CSV table of C-alpha atoms in Angstrom, one decimal:
chain,number,residue,atom,x,y,z
A,123,MET,CA,11.8,5.8,-72.3
A,124,THR,CA,9.5,8.2,-73.5
A,125,TRP,CA,7.7,9.1,-76.6
A,126,THR,CA,9.9,12.5,-78.0
A,127,SER,CA,12.1,11.1,-80.3
A,128,ASP,CA,12.8,7.6,-80.7
A,129,ASN,CA,10.0,6.0,-80.3
A,130,LEU,CA,7.1,7.5,-82.8
A,131,TYR,CA,6.8,6.6,-86.3
A,132,CYS,CA,3.1,9.3,-87.6
A,133,ILE,CA,2.6,8.7,-91.1
A,134,ILE,CA,0.2,11.1,-91.9
A,135,GLY,CA,-2.8,11.7,-94.9
A,136,SER,CA,-5.8,10.5,-96.2
A,137,GLY,CA,-7.0,7.5,-96.5
A,138,GLU,CA,-4.0,5.6,-97.1
A,139,ALA,CA,-2.4,6.7,-93.3
A,140,ASP,CA,-4.3,3.1,-91.7
A,141,CYS,CA,-2.6,1.2,-94.3
A,142,THR,CA,0.1,2.5,-94.3
A,143,ALA,CA,1.0,2.5,-91.1
A,144,ARG,CA,-0.5,-1.1,-90.3
A,145,LEU,CA,2.1,-2.8,-93.0
A,146,VAL,CA,5.8,-0.3,-91.4
A,147,TRP,CA,3.6,-1.8,-88.2
A,148,HIS,CA,3.4,-5.3,-89.7
A,149,LEU,CA,7.4,-4.6,-90.7
A,150,LEU,CA,8.4,-4.0,-87.5
A,151,GLU,CA,6.8,-7.0,-86.1
A,152,HIS,CA,8.5,-9.1,-88.7
A,153,GLY,CA,11.8,-8.5,-87.3
A,154,ARG,CA,11.3,-8.2,-83.3
A,155,PRO,CA,8.1,-9.2,-82.8
A,156,GLY,CA,6.4,-8.2,-80.1
A,157,GLU,CA,8.3,-4.6,-80.0
A,158,ALA,CA,5.8,-2.3,-82.2
A,159,ALA,CA,2.0,-1.2,-81.5
A,160,LEU,CA,-0.2,-0.3,-84.4
A,161,LEU,CA,-2.6,3.0,-82.8
A,162,THR,CA,-4.8,4.0,-86.4
A,163,ARG,CA,-7.4,5.8,-86.7
A,164,THR,CA,-10.2,2.8,-85.9
A,165,GLU,CA,-7.9,-0.1,-83.6
A,166,CYS,CA,-4.9,-0.5,-82.0
A,167,LEU,CA,-3.3,-4.1,-82.2
A,168,TRP,CA,0.0,-4.7,-79.0
A,169,ARG,CA,0.5,-8.6,-79.0
A,170,GLY,CA,-2.6,-10.0,-80.7
A,171,GLN,CA,-4.5,-7.6,-78.6
A,172,ARG,CA,-7.5,-4.9,-80.6
A,173,LEU,CA,-7.7,-2.9,-77.8
A,174,SER,CA,-9.9,0.3,-78.2
A,175,ALA,CA,-8.4,3.5,-81.2
A,176,PRO,CA,-8.0,6.7,-78.8
A,177,ALA,CA,-11.6,8.7,-79.7
A,178,TRP,CA,-12.8,12.0,-79.6
A,179,PRO,CA,-13.2,14.3,-78.1
A,180,CYS,CA,-10.3,13.6,-76.4
A,181,TRP,CA,-8.5,11.9,-78.7
A,182,ARG,CA,-4.9,13.1,-77.2
A,183,GLU,CA,-5.3,12.4,-74.2
A,184,THR,CA,-6.4,8.6,-74.6
A,185,LEU,CA,-3.9,8.9,-76.8
A,186,GLU,CA,-1.4,9.5,-74.2
A,187,GLU,CA,-2.5,6.5,-71.4
A,188,ARG,CA,-2.6,4.8,-74.0
A,189,LEU,CA,1.5,5.0,-74.7
A,190,SER,CA,2.6,5.9,-71.3
A,191,ALA,CA,-0.2,1.8,-71.0
A,192,LEU,CA,1.8,0.7,-73.9
A,193,GLU,CA,5.1,1.2,-72.3
A,194,THR,CA,4.5,-0.5,-69.0
A,195,GLN,CA,3.6,-3.8,-70.7
A,196,GLY,CA,6.5,-3.5,-72.6
A,197,CYS,CA,6.6,-2.0,-76.1
A,198,ARG,CA,9.1,-0.1,-78.2
A,199,ARG,CA,8.1,1.0,-81.4
A,200,ALA,CA,4.3,2.8,-82.1
A,201,VAL,CA,3.3,3.5,-85.1
A,202,LEU,CA,0.3,6.2,-85.2
A,203,ALA,CA,-2.4,7.4,-87.7
A,204,LEU,CA,-2.8,11.1,-88.2
A,205,SER,CA,-4.7,13.2,-90.5
A,206,PRO,CA,-3.8,16.1,-92.1
A,207,GLY,CA,-8.1,17.2,-90.1
A,208,GLN,CA,-6.1,15.6,-87.1
A,209,ILE,CA,-2.9,18.3,-87.1
A,210,ALA,CA,-4.9,21.1,-88.7
A,211,ALA,CA,-7.0,20.8,-85.2
A,212,GLY,CA,-4.0,20.9,-83.3
A,213,TRP,CA,-4.8,17.4,-81.3
A,214,ALA,CA,-1.2,16.6,-82.4
A,215,ARG,CA,0.4,19.9,-81.2
A,216,GLY,CA,3.8,18.8,-78.8
A,217,LEU,CA,3.3,14.9,-80.0
A,218,ARG,CA,7.1,14.0,-81.3
A,219,CYS,CA,8.1,11.8,-83.1
A,220,ARG,CA,10.8,10.2,-84.7
A,221,ALA,CA,9.8,10.6,-88.7
A,222,ALA,CA,6.6,11.3,-90.0
A,223,MET,CA,5.7,10.1,-93.0
A,224,VAL,CA,3.9,12.2,-95.9
A,225,GLY,CA,2.0,11.0,-98.7
A,226,GLY,CA,-1.1,10.5,-99.9
A,227,LEU,CA,-2.7,14.8,-100.0
A,228,GLN,CA,-5.5,16.0,-100.7
A,229,GLU,CA,-6.4,19.0,-102.6
A,230,HIS,CA,-8.2,20.5,-99.3
A,231,ASP,CA,-5.6,19.1,-96.4
A,232,ASN,CA,-3.7,21.9,-94.5
A,233,THR,CA,-0.2,22.0,-95.3
A,234,ASP,CA,0.2,24.9,-93.4
A,235,ALA,CA,-0.4,23.4,-89.8
A,236,LEU,CA,1.6,20.0,-91.8
A,237,LYS,CA,4.4,22.2,-92.0
A,238,GLY,CA,4.2,23.6,-88.6
A,239,TYR,CA,3.7,20.2,-87.2
A,240,LEU,CA,7.1,18.8,-89.1
A,241,THR,CA,9.3,22.0,-87.8
A,242,ASP,CA,7.6,22.1,-84.1
A,243,CYS,CA,7.9,18.0,-83.7
A,244,CYS,CA,9.6,16.4,-86.0
A,245,ARG,CA,12.9,15.1,-86.4
A,246,LEU,CA,13.4,13.9,-90.1
A,247,LEU,CA,10.8,13.7,-92.9
A,248,VAL,CA,9.8,11.2,-95.2
A,249,ALA,CA,8.1,12.2,-98.6
A,250,ASN,CA,6.5,10.9,-101.4
A,251,LEU,CA,7.9,12.4,-104.0
A,252,ASP,CA,5.6,11.4,-107.1
A,253,ASP,CA,2.7,13.6,-104.6
A,254,SER,CA,3.1,17.3,-105.8
A,255,ARG,CA,1.9,18.9,-102.7
A,256,VAL,CA,4.4,16.7,-100.2
A,257,ARG,CA,6.5,17.6,-102.8
A,258,ALA,CA,6.2,21.2,-102.3
A,259,LEU,CA,5.9,20.7,-98.7
A,260,ALA,CA,9.7,19.4,-98.4
A,261,ALA,CA,11.6,21.7,-100.1
A,262,GLN,CA,9.3,24.2,-97.7
A,263,TRP,CA,11.1,22.9,-95.2
A,264,GLY,CA,14.5,21.9,-95.5
A,265,GLY,CA,14.9,19.5,-93.4
A,266,PRO,CA,16.9,16.1,-93.0
A,267,GLN,CA,14.5,14.0,-94.9
A,268,MET,CA,13.9,10.4,-96.4
A,269,THR,CA,12.7,10.5,-99.9
A,270,TYR,CA,10.6,8.0,-101.8
A,271,ALA,CA,10.0,7.7,-105.6
A,272,GLU,CA,8.7,5.4,-108.4
A,273,LYS,CA,11.8,6.1,-111.6
A,274,ARG,CA,13.1,8.9,-109.6
A,275,GLY,CA,17.4,8.9,-109.0
A,276,GLU,CA,17.0,11.7,-107.1
A,277,ALA,CA,14.9,10.8,-104.5
A,278,SER,CA,16.6,7.9,-101.3
A,279,LEU,CA,14.7,5.4,-102.0
A,280,ASN,CA,13.0,4.5,-105.4
A,281,ALA,CA,10.7,2.1,-107.5
A,282,ARG,CA,11.7,0.7,-110.7
A,283,TYR,CA,10.1,-2.5,-112.8
A,284,LEU,CA,7.1,-3.0,-111.5
A,285,ARG,CA,5.1,-5.8,-113.2
A,286,LEU,CA,1.4,-5.8,-112.4
A,287,GLY,CA,0.3,-9.7,-111.9
A,288,ARG,CA,-3.0,-11.2,-112.0
A,289,ASN,CA,-2.4,-11.7,-107.6
A,290,ARG,CA,0.3,-9.6,-106.6
A,291,MET,CA,2.3,-6.8,-108.0
A,292,THR,CA,6.3,-6.5,-107.3
A,293,PHE,CA,8.8,-4.2,-108.4
A,294,GLU,CA,13.0,-3.8,-107.2
A,295,ALA,CA,13.8,-0.5,-104.6
A,296,VAL,CA,17.2,0.7,-105.3
A,297,THR,CA,19.4,3.0,-103.0
A,298,ASP,CA,22.6,3.9,-103.8
A,299,SER,CA,23.8,1.3,-102.2
A,300,ALA,CA,21.3,-1.8,-102.8
A,301,ILE,CA,17.9,-3.2,-104.8
A,302,ALA,CA,15.9,-5.8,-103.1
A,303,ARG,CA,13.6,-7.4,-105.2
A,304,VAL,CA,9.4,-6.8,-103.1
A,305,SER,CA,6.2,-8.9,-104.1
A,306,LEU,CA,3.0,-8.1,-102.1
A,307,PRO,CA,0.1,-10.1,-102.9
A,308,LEU,CA,-2.1,-6.7,-104.5
A,309,PRO,CA,-3.8,-5.8,-107.2
A,310,GLY,CA,-2.9,-2.5,-107.7
A,311,SER,CA,-0.6,-0.6,-108.7
A,312,TYR,CA,-0.3,2.4,-106.9
A,313,ASP,CA,0.1,0.6,-103.3
A,314,PHE,CA,3.5,0.4,-104.0
A,315,TYR,CA,4.6,3.3,-102.4
A,316,MET,CA,3.0,1.9,-99.0
A,317,ALA,CA,6.6,-0.3,-99.6
A,318,LEU,CA,8.7,3.3,-99.7
A,319,ALA,CA,6.8,3.5,-96.7
A,320,ALA,CA,7.2,0.7,-94.7
A,321,LEU,CA,11.5,0.5,-96.0
A,322,GLY,CA,11.8,4.0,-95.5
A,323,CYS,CA,11.5,2.9,-91.5
A,324,GLY,CA,13.5,-0.1,-92.1
A,325,LEU,CA,16.1,1.4,-93.3
A,326,LEU,CA,15.6,4.2,-90.0
A,327,GLU,CA,15.4,0.8,-87.4
A,328,GLY,CA,18.7,0.0,-89.6
A,329,TYR,CA,17.7,-3.2,-91.4
A,330,THR,CA,19.6,-4.0,-94.0
A,331,LEU,CA,16.9,-3.5,-97.7
A,332,TRP,CA,17.1,-6.4,-98.2
A,333,GLU,CA,15.1,-7.4,-95.0
A,334,GLY,CA,13.3,-4.8,-95.2
A,335,ALA,CA,11.6,-6.2,-98.6
A,336,ALA,CA,11.4,-9.8,-97.4
A,337,ALA,CA,9.4,-8.3,-94.1
A,338,VAL,CA,6.8,-6.3,-96.5
A,339,SER,CA,6.9,-8.9,-98.9
A,340,ALA,CA,6.1,-11.2,-95.8
A,341,ALA,CA,2.0,-9.1,-95.9
A,342,PRO,CA,0.2,-12.0,-95.0
A,343,CYS,CA,-2.6,-9.3,-97.0
A,344,ALA,CA,-2.8,-6.8,-97.9
A,345,PRO,CA,-3.1,-4.0,-95.4
A,346,GLY,CA,-6.3,-2.2,-96.0
A,347,VAL,CA,-6.8,0.2,-98.5
A,348,LEU,CA,-7.2,-2.1,-102.2
A,349,GLU,CA,-7.4,-5.7,-99.8
A,350,LEU,CA,-7.6,-9.0,-102.1
A,351,ARG,CA,-9.6,-11.9,-100.5
A,352,ARG,CA,-9.9,-15.2,-101.7
A,353,ARG,CA,-13.1,-17.0,-101.4
A,354,ALA,CA,-13.9,-20.3,-101.8
A,355,ASP,CA,-17.4,-20.6,-101.8
A,356,GLY,CA,-18.5,-17.8,-104.1
A,357,PRO,CA,-16.5,-15.2,-106.1
A,358,ASP,CA,-13.7,-12.9,-105.1
A,359,GLU,CA,-14.0,-9.8,-103.1
A,360,LEU,CA,-11.9,-7.1,-103.1
A,361,ILE,CA,-11.8,-4.5,-100.7
A,362,HIS,CA,-11.5,-0.2,-100.7
A,363,THR,CA,-11.3,1.5,-98.0
A,364,SER,CA,-11.3,5.0,-98.9
A,365,CYS,CA,-12.6,6.0,-102.4
A,366,THR,CA,-12.0,8.8,-104.7
A,367,ASP,CA,-12.0,9.1,-107.4
A,368,PRO,CA,-8.6,7.9,-108.5
A,369,GLN,CA,-9.3,5.7,-105.6
A,370,LEU,CA,-11.7,4.0,-108.0
A,371,GLU,CA,-10.6,3.8,-110.8
A,372,ALA,CA,-7.4,2.3,-109.2
A,373,ALA,CA,-9.5,-0.1,-107.9
A,374,LEU,CA,-12.1,-0.7,-110.5
A,375,LEU,CA,-8.8,-0.7,-113.2
A,376,ALA,CA,-6.7,-3.5,-110.6
A,377,ALA,CA,-10.9,-4.8,-110.0
A,378,HIS,CA,-10.3,-6.4,-113.8
A,379,ARG,CA,-6.6,-7.5,-113.5
A,380,ALA,CA,-8.0,-9.7,-111.2
A,381,THR,CA,-10.3,-11.4,-113.1
A,382,GLY,CA,-12.1,-13.3,-115.9
A,383,GLY,CA,-15.2,-12.4,-115.4
A,384,ARG,CA,-16.9,-9.1,-114.5
A,385,VAL,CA,-17.2,-7.1,-111.5
A,386,LEU,CA,-19.6,-7.1,-109.3
A,387,LEU,CA,-19.6,-2.7,-107.5
A,388,VAL,CA,-21.0,-2.2,-103.9
A,389,LEU,CA,-20.3,1.6,-103.6
A,390,ALA,CA,-20.8,4.1,-100.7
A,391,LEU,CA,-21.8,7.1,-101.5
A,392,PRO,CA,-20.3,10.4,-99.8
A,393,PRO,CA,-22.0,12.9,-98.3
A,394,GLY,CA,-21.8,15.8,-99.3
A,395,GLY,CA,-23.3,15.5,-103.1
A,396,ALA,CA,-20.0,15.0,-104.0
A,397,ASP,CA,-20.8,11.9,-106.1
A,398,ARG,CA,-21.3,12.5,-109.7
A,399,ARG,CA,-18.0,11.3,-111.3
A,400,LEU,CA,-18.1,8.5,-108.6
A,401,ARG,CA,-21.0,7.3,-110.2
A,402,ARG,CA,-20.2,7.9,-113.6
A,403,ILE,CA,-16.6,5.8,-112.8
A,404,ALA,CA,-19.0,3.1,-111.4
A,405,LEU,CA,-21.3,2.5,-114.3
A,406,GLN,CA,-18.0,2.9,-116.7
A,407,GLY,CA,-16.2,0.7,-114.7
A,408,ALA,CA,-18.1,-2.1,-113.2
A,409,ASP,CA,-20.1,-4.8,-115.1
A,410,TRP,CA,-22.6,-4.8,-112.3
A,411,CYS,CA,-23.5,-2.1,-108.8
A,412,ALA,CA,-25.1,-1.2,-106.1
A,413,LEU,CA,-24.8,3.2,-105.4
A,414,ILE,CA,-25.2,3.2,-101.4
A,415,PRO,CA,-26.9,7.0,-101.0
A,416,ALA,CA,-24.9,8.5,-97.8
A,417,ALA,CA,-26.7,8.7,-94.7
A,418,GLY,CA,-29.9,10.3,-94.4
A,419,GLU,CA,-29.0,11.0,-98.1
A,420,ARG,CA,-31.8,10.6,-101.2
A,421,PRO,CA,-34.2,7.7,-98.7
A,422,GLY,CA,-35.0,5.2,-100.0
A,423,GLY,CA,-32.1,3.7,-102.0
A,424,PRO,CA,-30.9,0.1,-101.0
A,425,ASP,CA,-29.3,0.2,-98.0
A,426,LEU,CA,-25.2,-0.9,-97.8
A,427,PRO,CA,-26.7,-5.4,-96.5
A,428,ALA,CA,-28.6,-5.6,-98.3
A,429,ALA,CA,-26.9,-4.8,-101.6
A,430,VAL,CA,-23.6,-7.1,-100.3
A,431,ARG,CA,-26.4,-9.1,-100.4
A,432,ALA,CA,-27.3,-9.0,-104.2
A,433,ALA,CA,-23.9,-9.1,-104.7
A,434,ARG,CA,-22.7,-12.0,-103.7
A,435,CYS,CA,-26.2,-14.0,-104.9
A,436,SER,CA,-25.4,-12.6,-108.5
A,437,GLY,CA,-22.1,-12.8,-108.2
A,438,GLU,CA,-20.3,-16.0,-110.4
A,439,PRO,CA,-16.6,-18.5,-109.1
A,440,GLU,CA,-15.5,-16.2,-111.9
A,441,ASP,CA,-16.4,-12.7,-111.0
A,442,ILE,CA,-14.8,-10.5,-108.3
A,443,ILE,CA,-17.1,-7.9,-105.9
A,444,VAL,CA,-15.2,-4.8,-105.1
A,445,PHE,CA,-16.2,-2.9,-101.8
A,446,ALA,CA,-15.5,0.4,-102.7
A,447,GLY,CA,-15.7,3.7,-99.8
A,448,ARG,CA,-16.3,2.6,-96.1
A,449,ALA,CA,-13.9,2.3,-93.1
A,450,HIS,CA,-15.9,0.1,-91.9
A,451,TRP,CA,-16.4,-3.4,-94.0
A,452,ASP,CA,-15.8,-6.2,-92.3
A,453,ALA,CA,-17.9,-5.7,-89.8
A,454,LEU,CA,-20.7,-5.7,-92.4
A,455,LEU,CA,-19.7,-7.9,-94.6
A,456,ALA,CA,-19.6,-10.5,-91.4
A,457,GLU,CA,-23.4,-9.6,-91.2
A,458,ALA,CA,-24.9,-10.0,-94.7
A,459,GLN,CA,-24.7,-13.4,-95.1
A,460,THR,CA,-27.7,-14.2,-96.1
A,461,PRO,CA,-28.6,-14.6,-100.1
A,462,ALA,CA,-31.0,-12.2,-101.0
A,463,ALA,CA,-32.7,-11.5,-104.3
A,464,ALA,CA,-29.7,-10.3,-107.3
A,465,ALA,CA,-32.0,-6.2,-107.3
A,466,TYR,CA,-29.0,-3.3,-109.1
A,467,ARG,CA,-28.3,-6.1,-111.6
A,468,ARG,CA,-27.5,-3.4,-114.5
């Protein structure tokens, strides 16, 4: 077996790529446990083990070593999350895959480099037609495609009857020959694109639409970018690892839908000063917020652990705390257990 065509799925995108990859991996593991590995920019999961992820400056070499080691241990499929920047930098050059799933591109992403990678290394493109940049990329590429969208008859896989509840999101997945109901423990609406991408992967692997929908619906929690965690000892927590303007708006909207109380926001601002609109969205959309300066900028602002402790101290059981804008919230949330004075209440 080689990792050149039939065994590797590449999930390409910005903040949502890792999360979509995790949901695709969950679907593969649900049907055939112990056969698939997940490699994202922050982790590698294989048969219950958490291994180190390939990292710069020798990302390609360590990735190839890891894939080779997984193959000798019986791994039959791998799901790899890639950023457009990694492709533009040539890190994935020559890395062939069975299918590339593309969605969530940003304006600054190099679509020419991405098109070149798809032409040289990808057998099948799985594309989100509701993303205008991906739609244009798919039209220019012209190779074999599986497409997904909301309410578009031209796509291979469509979503309809989207319903948002306090704890779950439901919709119907539709192909030319089948209909299946999908239910996810997510309060945010945009995450159904991740589910559609995973269902597309399931169809490629020979799952029926009903089997894929059952696997996706069995995901134990939101798979990454927007994750709702219920807590018995205080306010519930909504974790949003990425943070663009639309993502923050979506996270705050999801938080308001998920609670009958206040929304408390801890926002880690991005570097480079591109935070004016994020600040406005935060102040308008949250009842309480702590804005954390980027590392090295605006010294003297609150640090993240103190802000997390303050939010938890300020919250009531009916409230919800939103943590947004940081890739590794788990370690920070585990550290910030000590109560603190509520210093950031609006």
